[in-house]
Amino acid sequence: MPKITPGGDGFYAAFLTPPGRILHDTFIYPVNVGVNFPHPKFMIDCPSNNKDLFIRHIKRYLLRSKIKVRDCSEEYDLWNIWGAALNSEGLDPALVQKEKRFSDIGCTDPRVPGFGYRAILKKESNVNLILPKSGQFQELDSSEYTIRRMLFGLPEGTDDLWPEVSLPLESNFDYMNGVDFRKGCYVGQELTIRTYHTGVVRKRIVPVQIYKEDEPAPSVQSVDRNQTFPSVLLPQTDIKLVQGTSKRGIGKMCSGIHNIGLALMRLEHVKSFIEGQDLAFTIPKDSSIRIRPFLPEWWGEDRKNP
């Protein structure tokens, strides 16, 4: 976990329950502007659909501290920026100086190398003014960010990270630089650190592709923007083996778009499928649906085969 009091880049983290389950996934940024900077002023980027619960959660821990918390969602926009030109200008967004950063508030997304940059800008700001001059950038619909995130296998928000249910390591927070195992006490530490040291994580969130039972399983992950994501594949929908008779679940769906999505699945079955065993995955409500899991390339061979 970086020290952000002096300013610079933000970081990725989560707020946990005492038993160690995820409440809120967040990015926390220092505000690198203002009088008497550096100052203890920070911005927290959390899912918009549970921001009220998040603010209430934060205020529980203020006690008598002289800290003010407010919702500034109507004042700022979040921009996700990616492309090779981000690294071509000689800028270092981890620095504090304005002329050396893309934005005063933001960070290089630490979850996956090369995934992009998250910029927090005032509503009236022109995002084109912070983009590298050497690149050609195009504003896209927000769904394109979701597609990119799904293809990389990055969970985000309450449809992927179920409040008071999801566990940090099953949600890949250890892979996405969301946990600092050198840090001292924090809420939810006991289960998280014990799971890490035992080295046993049987389920993880992986990218999946949806296809029909009369179609061959895709060998390479790709998005078909002409398809509509099946309405029966709601978050936490059970996934089962087509050939299996066991009542034990193989996993649960997270969110999705078009023909791709994320799912929490047992790694033993995912690896067996990828190694060529005759397995297929479906859901109880619609046996015509097939779910093809993938292991992200950015995990690396050590993580794919622990």
C-alpha positions as protocol buffer text, in pm:
chain_id: "A"
residue {
  index: 1
  type: MET
  ca { x: 0 y: 0 z: 0 }
}
residue {
  index: 2
  type: PRO
  ca { x: 162 y: 330 z: -104 }
}
residue {
  index: 3
  type: LYS
  ca { x: 182 y: 627 z: 130 }
}
residue {
  index: 4
  type: ILE
  ca { x: -39 y: 888 z: -36 }
}
residue {
  index: 5
  type: THR
  ca { x: -34 y: 1164 z: 227 }
}
residue {
  index: 6
  type: PRO
  ca { x: 240 y: 1354 z: 35 }
}
residue {
  index: 7
  type: GLY
  ca { x: 33 y: 1331 z: -284 }
}
residue {
  index: 8
  type: GLY
  ca { x: 86 y: 1148 z: -612 }
}
residue {
  index: 9
  type: ASP
  ca { x: -100 y: 846 z: -748 }
}
residue {
  index: 10
  type: GLY
  ca { x: -397 y: 681 z: -587 }
}
residue {
  index: 11
  type: PHE
  ca { x: -430 y: 309 z: -517 }
}
residue {
  index: 12
  type: TYR
  ca { x: -677 y: 21 z: -534 }
}
residue {
  index: 13
  type: ALA
  ca { x: -829 y: -127 z: -217 }
}
residue {
  index: 14
  type: ALA
  ca { x: -1141 y: -266 z: -52 }
}
residue {
  index: 15
  type: PHE
  ca { x: -1330 y: -218 z: 273 }
}
residue {
  index: 16
  type: LEU
  ca { x: -1404 y: -547 z: 451 }
}
residue {
  index: 17
  type: THR
  ca { x: -1638 y: -678 z: 715 }
}
residue {
  index: 18
  type: PRO
  ca { x: -1482 y: -809 z: 1041 }
}
residue {
  index: 19
  type: PRO
  ca { x: -1506 y: -1170 z: 909 }
}
residue {
  index: 20
  type: GLY
  ca { x: -1307 y: -1058 z: 602 }
}
residue {
  index: 21
  type: ARG
  ca { x: -1573 y: -1030 z: 331 }
}
residue {
  index: 22
  type: ILE
  ca { x: -1586 y: -743 z: 82 }
}
residue {
  index: 23
  type: LEU
  ca { x: -1814 y: -448 z: 151 }
}
residue {
  index: 24
  type: HIS
  ca { x: -1689 y: -194 z: -104 }
}
residue {
  index: 25
  type: ASP
  ca { x: -1421 y: -199 z: -376 }
}
residue {
  index: 26
  type: THR
  ca { x: -1257 y: 141 z: -413 }
}
residue {
  index: 27
  type: PHE
  ca { x: -982 y: 356 z: -555 }
}
residue {
  index: 28
  type: ILE
  ca { x: -843 y: 614 z: -310 }
}
residue {
  index: 29
  type: TYR
  ca { x: -669 y: 923 z: -449 }
}
residue {
  index: 30
  type: PRO
  ca { x: -485 y: 1214 z: -288 }
}
residue {
  index: 31
  type: VAL
  ca { x: -614 y: 1552 z: -407 }
}
residue {
  index: 32
  type: ASN
  ca { x: -295 y: 1703 z: -554 }
}
residue {
  index: 33
  type: VAL
  ca { x: -422 y: 2061 z: -559 }
}
residue {
  index: 34
  type: GLY
  ca { x: -525 y: 2336 z: -320 }
}
residue {
  index: 35
  type: VAL
  ca { x: -385 y: 2578 z: -67 }
}
residue {
  index: 36
  type: ASN
  ca { x: -109 y: 2448 z: 163 }
}
residue {
  index: 37
  type: PHE
  ca { x: -64 y: 2128 z: -38 }
}
residue {
  index: 38
  type: PRO
  ca { x: 11 y: 1855 z: 63 }
}
residue {
  index: 39
  type: HIS
  ca { x: -292 y: 1833 z: 286 }
}
residue {
  index: 40
  type: PRO
  ca { x: -499 y: 1545 z: 428 }
}
residue {
  index: 41
  type: LYS
  ca { x: -762 y: 1559 z: 155 }
}
residue {
  index: 42
  type: PHE
  ca { x: -854 y: 1247 z: -40 }
}
residue {
  index: 43
  type: MET
  ca { x: -1112 y: 1132 z: -292 }
}
residue {
  index: 44
  type: ILE
  ca { x: -1261 y: 782 z: -282 }
}
residue {
  index: 45
  type: ASP
  ca { x: -1398 y: 628 z: -601 }
}
residue {
  index: 46
  type: CYS
  ca { x: -1660 y: 364 z: -516 }
}
residue {
  index: 47
  type: PRO
  ca { x: -1954 y: 198 z: -702 }
}
residue {
  index: 48
  type: SER
  ca { x: -2228 y: 456 z: -748 }
}
residue {
  index: 49
  type: ASN
  ca { x: -2512 y: 218 z: -667 }
}
residue {
  index: 50
  type: ASN
  ca { x: -2404 y: 181 z: -304 }
}
residue {
  index: 51
  type: LYS
  ca { x: -2234 y: 515 z: -235 }
}
residue {
  index: 52
  type: ASP
  ca { x: -2485 y: 604 z: 37 }
}
residue {
  index: 53
  type: LEU
  ca { x: -2404 y: 281 z: 223 }
}
residue {
  index: 54
  type: PHE
  ca { x: -2034 y: 352 z: 177 }
}
residue {
  index: 55
  type: ILE
  ca { x: -2059 y: 703 z: 325 }
}
residue {
  index: 56
  type: ARG
  ca { x: -2258 y: 565 z: 617 }
}
residue {
  index: 57
  type: HIS
  ca { x: -1990 y: 299 z: 667 }
}
residue {
  index: 58
  type: ILE
  ca { x: -1710 y: 558 z: 670 }
}
residue {
  index: 59
  type: LYS
  ca { x: -1892 y: 782 z: 916 }
}
residue {
  index: 60
  type: ARG
  ca { x: -1919 y: 495 z: 1165 }
}
residue {
  index: 61
  type: TYR
  ca { x: -1543 y: 517 z: 1218 }
}
residue {
  index: 62
  type: LEU
  ca { x: -1508 y: 897 z: 1246 }
}
residue {
  index: 63
  type: LEU
  ca { x: -1604 y: 910 z: 1615 }
}
residue {
  index: 64
  type: ARG
  ca { x: -1473 y: 1249 z: 1737 }
}
residue {
  index: 65
  type: SER
  ca { x: -1214 y: 1292 z: 1463 }
}
residue {
  index: 66
  type: LYS
  ca { x: -1217 y: 1627 z: 1288 }
}
residue {
  index: 67
  type: ILE
  ca { x: -1288 y: 1476 z: 947 }
}
residue {
  index: 68
  type: LYS
  ca { x: -1553 y: 1580 z: 698 }
}
residue {
  index: 69
  type: VAL
  ca { x: -1703 y: 1335 z: 447 }
}
residue {
  index: 70
  type: ARG
  ca { x: -1931 y: 1439 z: 160 }
}
residue {
  index: 71
  type: ASP
  ca { x: -2062 y: 1308 z: -171 }
}
residue {
  index: 72
  type: CYS
  ca { x: -1905 y: 1499 z: -462 }
}
residue {
  index: 73
  type: SER
  ca { x: -2037 y: 1276 z: -743 }
}
residue {
  index: 74
  type: GLU
  ca { x: -2220 y: 1568 z: -906 }
}
residue {
  index: 75
  type: GLU
  ca { x: -1900 y: 1774 z: -925 }
}
residue {
  index: 76
  type: TYR
  ca { x: -1660 y: 1527 z: -1092 }
}
residue {
  index: 77
  type: ASP
  ca { x: -1645 y: 1276 z: -1378 }
}
residue {
  index: 78
  type: LEU
  ca { x: -1441 y: 956 z: -1392 }
}
residue {
  index: 79
  type: TRP
  ca { x: -1252 y: 891 z: -1716 }
}
residue {
  index: 80
  type: ASN
  ca { x: -1080 y: 562 z: -1806 }
}
residue {
  index: 81
  type: ILE
  ca { x: -804 y: 622 z: -2059 }
}
residue {
  index: 82
  type: TRP
  ca { x: -597 y: 357 z: -2237 }
}
residue {
  index: 83
  type: GLY
  ca { x: -362 y: 332 z: -2533 }
}
residue {
  index: 84
  type: ALA
  ca { x: 7 y: 304 z: -2615 }
}
residue {
  index: 85
  type: ALA
  ca { x: 45 y: 684 z: -2621 }
}
residue {
  index: 86
  type: LEU
  ca { x: 1 y: 702 z: -2243 }
}
residue {
  index: 87
  type: ASN
  ca { x: 363 y: 593 z: -2200 }
}
residue {
  index: 88
  type: SER
  ca { x: 511 y: 799 z: -2484 }
}
residue {
  index: 89
  type: GLU
  ca { x: 511 y: 1149 z: -2332 }
}
residue {
  index: 90
  type: GLY
  ca { x: 767 y: 1095 z: -2057 }
}
residue {
  index: 91
  type: LEU
  ca { x: 508 y: 1179 z: -1791 }
}
residue {
  index: 92
  type: ASP
  ca { x: 497 y: 1003 z: -1457 }
}
residue {
  index: 93
  type: PRO
  ca { x: 146 y: 1014 z: -1308 }
}
residue {
  index: 94
  type: ALA
  ca { x: 286 y: 900 z: -973 }
}
residue {
  index: 95
  type: LEU
  ca { x: 451 y: 1242 z: -935 }
}
residue {
  index: 96
  type: VAL
  ca { x: 287 y: 1538 z: -762 }
}
residue {
  index: 97
  type: GLN
  ca { x: 390 y: 1822 z: -993 }
}
residue {
  index: 98
  type: LYS
  ca { x: 106 y: 1927 z: -1220 }
}
residue {
  index: 99
  type: GLU
  ca { x: 324 y: 1946 z: -1531 }
}
residue {
  index: 100
  type: LYS
  ca { x: 435 y: 1585 z: -1476 }
}
residue {
  index: 101
  type: ARG
  ca { x: 91 y: 1429 z: -1432 }
}
residue {
  index: 102
  type: PHE
  ca { x: -206 y: 1356 z: -1658 }
}
residue {
  index: 103
  type: SER
  ca { x: -450 y: 1485 z: -1396 }
}
residue {
  index: 104
  type: ASP
  ca { x: -442 y: 1631 z: -1047 }
}
residue {
  index: 105
  type: ILE
  ca { x: -658 y: 1344 z: -919 }
}
residue {
  index: 106
  type: GLY
  ca { x: -615 y: 993 z: -1056 }
}
residue {
  index: 107
  type: CYS
  ca { x: -382 y: 697 z: -1092 }
}
residue {
  index: 108
  type: THR
  ca { x: -236 y: 448 z: -1331 }
}
residue {
  index: 109
  type: ASP
  ca { x: -473 y: 153 z: -1287 }
}
residue {
  index: 110
  type: PRO
  ca { x: -268 y: -87 z: -1073 }
}
residue {
  index: 111
  type: ARG
  ca { x: -485 y: -394 z: -1126 }
}
residue {
  index: 112
  type: VAL
  ca { x: -325 y: -506 z: -1453 }
}
residue {
  index: 113
  type: PRO
  ca { x: -10 y: -364 z: -1618 }
}
residue {
  index: 114
  type: GLY
  ca { x: -107 y: -154 z: -1920 }
}
residue {
  index: 115
  type: PHE
  ca { x: -478 y: -148 z: -1839 }
}
residue {
  index: 116
  type: GLY
  ca { x: -486 y: 233 z: -1847 }
}
residue {
  index: 117
  type: TYR
  ca { x: -523 y: 546 z: -1640 }
}
residue {
  index: 118
  type: ARG
  ca { x: -814 y: 661 z: -1421 }
}
residue {
  index: 119
  type: ALA
  ca { x: -861 y: 1038 z: -1420 }
}
residue {
  index: 120
  type: ILE
  ca { x: -1099 y: 1233 z: -1194 }
}
residue {
  index: 121
  type: LEU
  ca { x: -1188 y: 1565 z: -1357 }
}
residue {
  index: 122
  type: LYS
  ca { x: -1422 y: 1849 z: -1274 }
}
residue {
  index: 123
  type: LYS
  ca { x: -1750 y: 1831 z: -1465 }
}
residue {
  index: 124
  type: GLU
  ca { x: -1668 y: 2137 z: -1674 }
}
residue {
  index: 125
  type: SER
  ca { x: -1317 y: 2010 z: -1763 }
}
residue {
  index: 126
  type: ASN
  ca { x: -1219 y: 1910 z: -2114 }
}
residue {
  index: 127
  type: VAL
  ca { x: -1063 y: 1564 z: -2103 }
}
residue {
  index: 128
  type: ASN
  ca { x: -882 y: 1627 z: -2433 }
}
residue {
  index: 129
  type: LEU
  ca { x: -654 y: 1875 z: -2257 }
}
residue {
  index: 130
  type: ILE
  ca { x: -490 y: 1603 z: -2048 }
}
residue {
  index: 131
  type: LEU
  ca { x: -443 y: 1346 z: -2326 }
}
residue {
  index: 132
  type: PRO
  ca { x: -92 y: 1289 z: -2468 }
}
residue {
  index: 133
  type: LYS
  ca { x: -41 y: 1488 z: -2787 }
}
residue {
  index: 134
  type: SER
  ca { x: 135 y: 1194 z: -2954 }
}
residue {
  index: 135
  type: GLY
  ca { x: -176 y: 975 z: -2952 }
}
residue {
  index: 136
  type: GLN
  ca { x: -509 y: 972 z: -3132 }
}
residue {
  index: 137
  type: PHE
  ca { x: -786 y: 919 z: -2878 }
}
residue {
  index: 138
  type: GLN
  ca { x: -1154 y: 856 z: -2936 }
}
residue {
  index: 139
  type: GLU
  ca { x: -1433 y: 893 z: -2682 }
}
residue {
  index: 140
  type: LEU
  ca { x: -1622 y: 564 z: -2649 }
}
residue {
  index: 141
  type: ASP
  ca { x: -1942 y: 450 z: -2485 }
}
residue {
  index: 142
  type: SER
  ca { x: -1894 y: 336 z: -2125 }
}
residue {
  index: 143
  type: SER
  ca { x: -1985 y: -18 z: -2236 }
}
residue {
  index: 144
  type: GLU
  ca { x: -1648 y: -40 z: -2414 }
}
residue {
  index: 145
  type: TYR
  ca { x: -1470 y: -4 z: -2080 }
}
residue {
  index: 146
  type: THR
  ca { x: -1692 y: -282 z: -1942 }
}
residue {
  index: 147
  type: ILE
  ca { x: -1606 y: -505 z: -2239 }
}
residue {
  index: 148
  type: ARG
  ca { x: -1236 y: -443 z: -2191 }
}
residue {
  index: 149
  type: ARG
  ca { x: -1261 y: -511 z: -1819 }
}
residue {
  index: 150
  type: MET
  ca { x: -1448 y: -840 z: -1882 }
}
residue {
  index: 151
  type: LEU
  ca { x: -1190 y: -957 z: -2136 }
}
residue {
  index: 152
  type: PHE
  ca { x: -912 y: -888 z: -1885 }
}
residue {
  index: 153
  type: GLY
  ca { x: -1110 y: -1063 z: -1611 }
}
residue {
  index: 154
  type: LEU
  ca { x: -1135 y: -768 z: -1371 }
}
residue {
  index: 155
  type: PRO
  ca { x: -1428 y: -771 z: -1124 }
}
residue {
  index: 156
  type: GLU
  ca { x: -1573 y: -435 z: -1027 }
}
residue {
  index: 157
  type: GLY
  ca { x: -1885 y: -318 z: -845 }
}
residue {
  index: 158
  type: THR
  ca { x: -2157 y: -501 z: -656 }
}
residue {
  index: 159
  type: ASP
  ca { x: -2257 y: -735 z: -943 }
}
residue {
  index: 160
  type: ASP
  ca { x: -1908 y: -890 z: -938 }
}
residue {
  index: 161
  type: LEU
  ca { x: -1806 y: -832 z: -575 }
}
residue {
  index: 162
  type: TRP
  ca { x: -2112 y: -921 z: -369 }
}
residue {
  index: 163
  type: PRO
  ca { x: -2128 y: -715 z: -48 }
}
residue {
  index: 164
  type: GLU
  ca { x: -2073 y: -924 z: 267 }
}
residue {
  index: 165
  type: VAL
  ca { x: -2035 y: -1238 z: 52 }
}
residue {
  index: 166
  type: SER
  ca { x: -1724 y: -1212 z: -172 }
}
residue {
  index: 167
  type: LEU
  ca { x: -1378 y: -1286 z: -33 }
}
residue {
  index: 168
  type: PRO
  ca { x: -1077 y: -1071 z: -139 }
}
residue {
  index: 169
  type: LEU
  ca { x: -852 y: -1354 z: -257 }
}
residue {
  index: 170
  type: GLU
  ca { x: -1129 y: -1537 z: -443 }
}
residue {
  index: 171
  type: SER
  ca { x: -1193 y: -1199 z: -610 }
}
residue {
  index: 172
  type: ASN
  ca { x: -824 y: -1175 z: -717 }
}
residue {
  index: 173
  type: PHE
  ca { x: -736 y: -878 z: -497 }
}
residue {
  index: 174
  type: ASP
  ca { x: -398 y: -1038 z: -433 }
}
residue {
  index: 175
  type: TYR
  ca { x: -337 y: -1055 z: -809 }
}
residue {
  index: 176
  type: MET
  ca { x: -472 y: -701 z: -872 }
}
residue {
  index: 177
  type: ASN
  ca { x: -250 y: -525 z: -615 }
}
residue {
  index: 178
  type: GLY
  ca { x: -551 y: -469 z: -388 }
}
residue {
  index: 179
  type: VAL
  ca { x: -402 y: -625 z: -73 }
}
residue {
  index: 180
  type: ASP
  ca { x: -80 y: -532 z: 108 }
}
residue {
  index: 181
  type: PHE
  ca { x: 22 y: -835 z: 313 }
}
residue {
  index: 182
  type: ARG
  ca { x: 287 y: -628 z: 496 }
}
residue {
  index: 183
  type: LYS
  ca { x: 27 y: -394 z: 642 }
}
residue {
  index: 184
  type: GLY
  ca { x: -64 y: -409 z: 1010 }
}
residue {
  index: 185
  type: CYS
  ca { x: -409 y: -453 z: 1156 }
}
residue {
  index: 186
  type: TYR
  ca { x: -719 y: -370 z: 952 }
}
residue {
  index: 187
  type: VAL
  ca { x: -1080 y: -479 z: 961 }
}
residue {
  index: 188
  type: GLY
  ca { x: -1109 y: -826 z: 808 }
}
residue {
  index: 189
  type: GLN
  ca { x: -736 y: -903 z: 823 }
}
residue {
  index: 190
  type: GLU
  ca { x: -748 y: -1235 z: 1010 }
}
residue {
  index: 191
  type: LEU
  ca { x: -919 y: -1448 z: 745 }
}
residue {
  index: 192
  type: THR
  ca { x: -744 y: -1269 z: 458 }
}
residue {
  index: 193
  type: ILE
  ca { x: -392 y: -1321 z: 590 }
}
residue {
  index: 194
  type: ARG
  ca { x: -463 y: -1678 z: 703 }
}
residue {
  index: 195
  type: THR
  ca { x: -592 y: -1773 z: 358 }
}
residue {
  index: 196
  type: TYR
  ca { x: -287 y: -1612 z: 198 }
}
residue {
  index: 197
  type: HIS
  ca { x: -39 y: -1801 z: 415 }
}
residue {
  index: 198
  type: THR
  ca { x: -212 y: -2137 z: 373 }
}
residue {
  index: 199
  type: GLY
  ca { x: -191 y: -2080 z: -3 }
}
residue {
  index: 200
  type: VAL
  ca { x: -526 y: -2252 z: -64 }
}
residue {
  index: 201
  type: VAL
  ca { x: -770 y: -2056 z: -282 }
}
residue {
  index: 202
  type: ARG
  ca { x: -1003 y: -2307 z: -449 }
}
residue {
  index: 203
  type: LYS
  ca { x: -1224 y: -2059 z: -633 }
}
residue {
  index: 204
  type: ARG
  ca { x: -1146 y: -1741 z: -823 }
}
residue {
  index: 205
  type: ILE
  ca { x: -1324 y: -1498 z: -1052 }
}
residue {
  index: 206
  type: VAL
  ca { x: -1236 y: -1574 z: -1415 }
}
residue {
  index: 207
  type: PRO
  ca { x: -1353 y: -1438 z: -1752 }
}
residue {
  index: 208
  type: VAL
  ca { x: -1613 y: -1650 z: -1933 }
}
residue {
  index: 209
  type: GLN
  ca { x: -1777 y: -1661 z: -2274 }
}
residue {
  index: 210
  type: ILE
  ca { x: -2137 y: -1764 z: -2337 }
}
residue {
  index: 211
  type: TYR
  ca { x: -2236 y: -1995 z: -2623 }
}
residue {
  index: 212
  type: LYS
  ca { x: -2515 y: -2242 z: -2709 }
}
residue {
  index: 213
  type: GLU
  ca { x: -2515 y: -2619 z: -2660 }
}
residue {
  index: 214
  type: ASP
  ca { x: -2520 y: -2683 z: -3037 }
}
residue {
  index: 215
  type: GLU
  ca { x: -2211 y: -2464 z: -3089 }
}
residue {
  index: 216
  type: PRO
  ca { x: -1847 y: -2563 z: -3036 }
}
residue {
  index: 217
  type: ALA
  ca { x: -1677 y: -2418 z: -2731 }
}
residue {
  index: 218
  type: PRO
  ca { x: -1474 y: -2109 z: -2832 }
}
residue {
  index: 219
  type: SER
  ca { x: -1099 y: -2165 z: -2824 }
}
residue {
  index: 220
  type: VAL
  ca { x: -1015 y: -1793 z: -2804 }
}
residue {
  index: 221
  type: GLN
  ca { x: -1205 y: -1537 z: -2601 }
}
residue {
  index: 222
  type: SER
  ca { x: -1381 y: -1273 z: -2813 }
}
residue {
  index: 223
  type: VAL
  ca { x: -1678 y: -1039 z: -2786 }
}
residue {
  index: 224
  type: ASP
  ca { x: -1974 y: -1040 z: -3024 }
}
residue {
  index: 225
  type: ARG
  ca { x: -2138 y: -697 z: -2991 }
}
residue {
  index: 226
  type: ASN
  ca { x: -2442 y: -819 z: -3182 }
}
residue {
  index: 227
  type: GLN
  ca { x: -2537 y: -1057 z: -2903 }
}
residue {
  index: 228
  type: THR
  ca { x: -2743 y: -971 z: -2596 }
}
residue {
  index: 229
  type: PHE
  ca { x: -2635 y: -1108 z: -2261 }
}
residue {
  index: 230
  type: PRO
  ca { x: -2889 y: -1372 z: -2146 }
}
residue {
  index: 231
  type: SER
  ca { x: -3130 y: -1230 z: -1888 }
}
residue {
  index: 232
  type: VAL
  ca { x: -3126 y: -1556 z: -1689 }
}
residue {
  index: 233
  type: LEU
  ca { x: -2756 y: -1511 z: -1610 }
}
residue {
  index: 234
  type: LEU
  ca { x: -2809 y: -1287 z: -1308 }
}
residue {
  index: 235
  type: PRO
  ca { x: -2529 y: -1226 z: -1056 }
}
residue {
  index: 236
  type: GLN
  ca { x: -2490 y: -1524 z: -819 }
}
residue {
  index: 237
  type: THR
  ca { x: -2669 y: -1762 z: -1059 }
}
residue {
  index: 238
  type: ASP
  ca { x: -2539 y: -2115 z: -992 }
}
residue {
  index: 239
  type: ILE
  ca { x: -2314 y: -2282 z: -1249 }
}
residue {
  index: 240
  type: LYS
  ca { x: -2313 y: -2662 z: -1277 }
}
residue {
  index: 241
  type: LEU
  ca { x: -2159 y: -2938 z: -1483 }
}
residue {
  index: 242
  type: VAL
  ca { x: -2370 y: -3052 z: -1779 }
}
residue {
  index: 243
  type: GLN
  ca { x: -2272 y: -3415 z: -1718 }
}
residue {
  index: 244
  type: GLY
  ca { x: -2260 y: -3393 z: -1340 }
}
residue {
  index: 245
  type: THR
  ca { x: -2505 y: -3548 z: -1096 }
}
residue {
  index: 246
  type: SER
  ca { x: -2356 y: -3386 z: -787 }
}
residue {
  index: 247
  type: LYS
  ca { x: -2556 y: -3112 z: -620 }
}
residue {
  index: 248
  type: ARG
  ca { x: -2233 y: -2934 z: -535 }
}
residue {
  index: 249
  type: GLY
  ca { x: -2201 y: -2610 z: -731 }
}
residue {
  index: 250
  type: ILE
  ca { x: -1913 y: -2542 z: -966 }
}
residue {
  index: 251
  type: GLY
  ca { x: -1941 y: -2165 z: -931 }
}
residue {
  index: 252
  type: LYS
  ca { x: -2162 y: -1859 z: -966 }
}
residue {
  index: 253
  type: MET
  ca { x: -2206 y: -1599 z: -1237 }
}
residue {
  index: 254
  type: CYS
  ca { x: -2103 y: -1239 z: -1184 }
}
residue {
  index: 255
  type: SER
  ca { x: -2192 y: -969 z: -1439 }
}
residue {
  index: 256
  type: GLY
  ca { x: -2174 y: -981 z: -1817 }
}
residue {
  index: 257
  type: ILE
  ca { x: -2227 y: -796 z: -2142 }
}
residue {
  index: 258
  type: HIS
  ca { x: -2301 y: -927 z: -2494 }
}
residue {
  index: 259
  type: ASN
  ca { x: -2154 y: -1282 z: -2494 }
}
residue {
  index: 260
  type: ILE
  ca { x: -1884 y: -1238 z: -2227 }
}
residue {
  index: 261
  type: GLY
  ca { x: -1879 y: -1204 z: -1852 }
}
residue {
  index: 262
  type: LEU
  ca { x: -1716 y: -1299 z: -1525 }
}
residue {
  index: 263
  type: ALA
  ca { x: -1782 y: -1594 z: -1297 }
}
residue {
  index: 264
  type: LEU
  ca { x: -1657 y: -1723 z: -964 }
}
residue {
  index: 265
  type: MET
  ca { x: -1557 y: -2082 z: -1043 }
}
residue {
  index: 266
  type: ARG
  ca { x: -1374 y: -2371 z: -883 }
}
residue {
  index: 267
  type: LEU
  ca { x: -1022 y: -2371 z: -1030 }
}
residue {
  index: 268
  type: GLU
  ca { x: -992 y: -2750 z: -1042 }
}
residue {
  index: 269
  type: HIS
  ca { x: -1278 y: -2766 z: -1294 }
}
residue {
  index: 270
  type: VAL
  ca { x: -1156 y: -2467 z: -1494 }
}
residue {
  index: 271
  type: LYS
  ca { x: -808 y: -2618 z: -1528 }
}
residue {
  index: 272
  type: SER
  ca { x: -949 y: -2961 z: -1616 }
}
residue {
  index: 273
  type: PHE
  ca { x: -1158 y: -2805 z: -1894 }
}
residue {
  index: 274
  type: ILE
  ca { x: -862 y: -2607 z: -2033 }
}
residue {
  index: 275
  type: GLU
  ca { x: -644 y: -2921 z: -2025 }
}
residue {
  index: 276
  type: GLY
  ca { x: -891 y: -3094 z: -2256 }
}
residue {
  index: 277
  type: GLN
  ca { x: -1114 y: -3299 z: -2028 }
}
residue {
  index: 278
  type: ASP
  ca { x: -1466 y: -3358 z: -2157 }
}
residue {
  index: 279
  type: LEU
  ca { x: -1648 y: -3102 z: -1941 }
}
residue {
  index: 280
  type: ALA
  ca { x: -1917 y: -2845 z: -2010 }
}
residue {
  index: 281
  type: PHE
  ca { x: -2079 y: -2588 z: -1784 }
}
residue {
  index: 282
  type: THR
  ca { x: -2437 y: -2462 z: -1778 }
}
residue {
  index: 283
  type: ILE
  ca { x: -2699 y: -2324 z: -1539 }
}
residue {
  index: 284
  type: PRO
  ca { x: -3002 y: -2497 z: -1383 }
}
residue {
  index: 285
  type: LYS
  ca { x: -3259 y: -2257 z: -1533 }
}
residue {
  index: 286
  type: ASP
  ca { x: -3152 y: -2297 z: -1898 }
}
residue {
  index: 287
  type: SER
  ca { x: -2957 y: -2608 z: -1996 }
}
residue {
  index: 288
  type: SER
  ca { x: -2911 y: -2477 z: -2354 }
}
residue {
  index: 289
  type: ILE
  ca { x: -2663 y: -2217 z: -2227 }
}
residue {
  index: 290
  type: ARG
  ca { x: -2296 y: -2309 z: -2213 }
}
residue {
  index: 291
  type: ILE
  ca { x: -2028 y: -2121 z: -2019 }
}
residue {
  index: 292
  type: ARG
  ca { x: -1665 y: -2138 z: -2132 }
}
residue {
  index: 293
  type: PRO
  ca { x: -1411 y: -2024 z: -1867 }
}
residue {
  index: 294
  type: PHE
  ca { x: -1068 y: -1878 z: -1943 }
}
residue {
  index: 295
  type: LEU
  ca { x: -759 y: -1812 z: -1732 }
}
residue {
  index: 296
  type: PRO
  ca { x: -631 y: -1455 z: -1797 }
}
residue {
  index: 297
  type: GLU
  ca { x: -291 y: -1429 z: -1964 }
}
residue {
  index: 298
  type: TRP
  ca { x: -179 y: -1161 z: -1717 }
}
residue {
  index: 299
  type: TRP
  ca { x: -201 y: -1414 z: -1432 }
}
residue {
  index: 300
  type: GLY
  ca { x: 116 y: -1577 z: -1565 }
}
residue {
  index: 301
  type: GLU
  ca { x: 205 y: -1946 z: -1563 }
}
residue {
  index: 302
  type: ASP
  ca { x: 294 y: -1953 z: -1191 }
}
residue {
  index: 303
  type: ARG
  ca { x: -58 y: -1842 z: -1096 }
}
residue {
  index: 304
  type: LYS
  ca { x: -229 y: -2061 z: -1354 }
}
residue {
  index: 305
  type: ASN
  ca { x: -41 y: -2365 z: -1225 }
}
residue {
  index: 306
  type: PRO
  ca { x: 37 y: -2304 z: -856 }
}
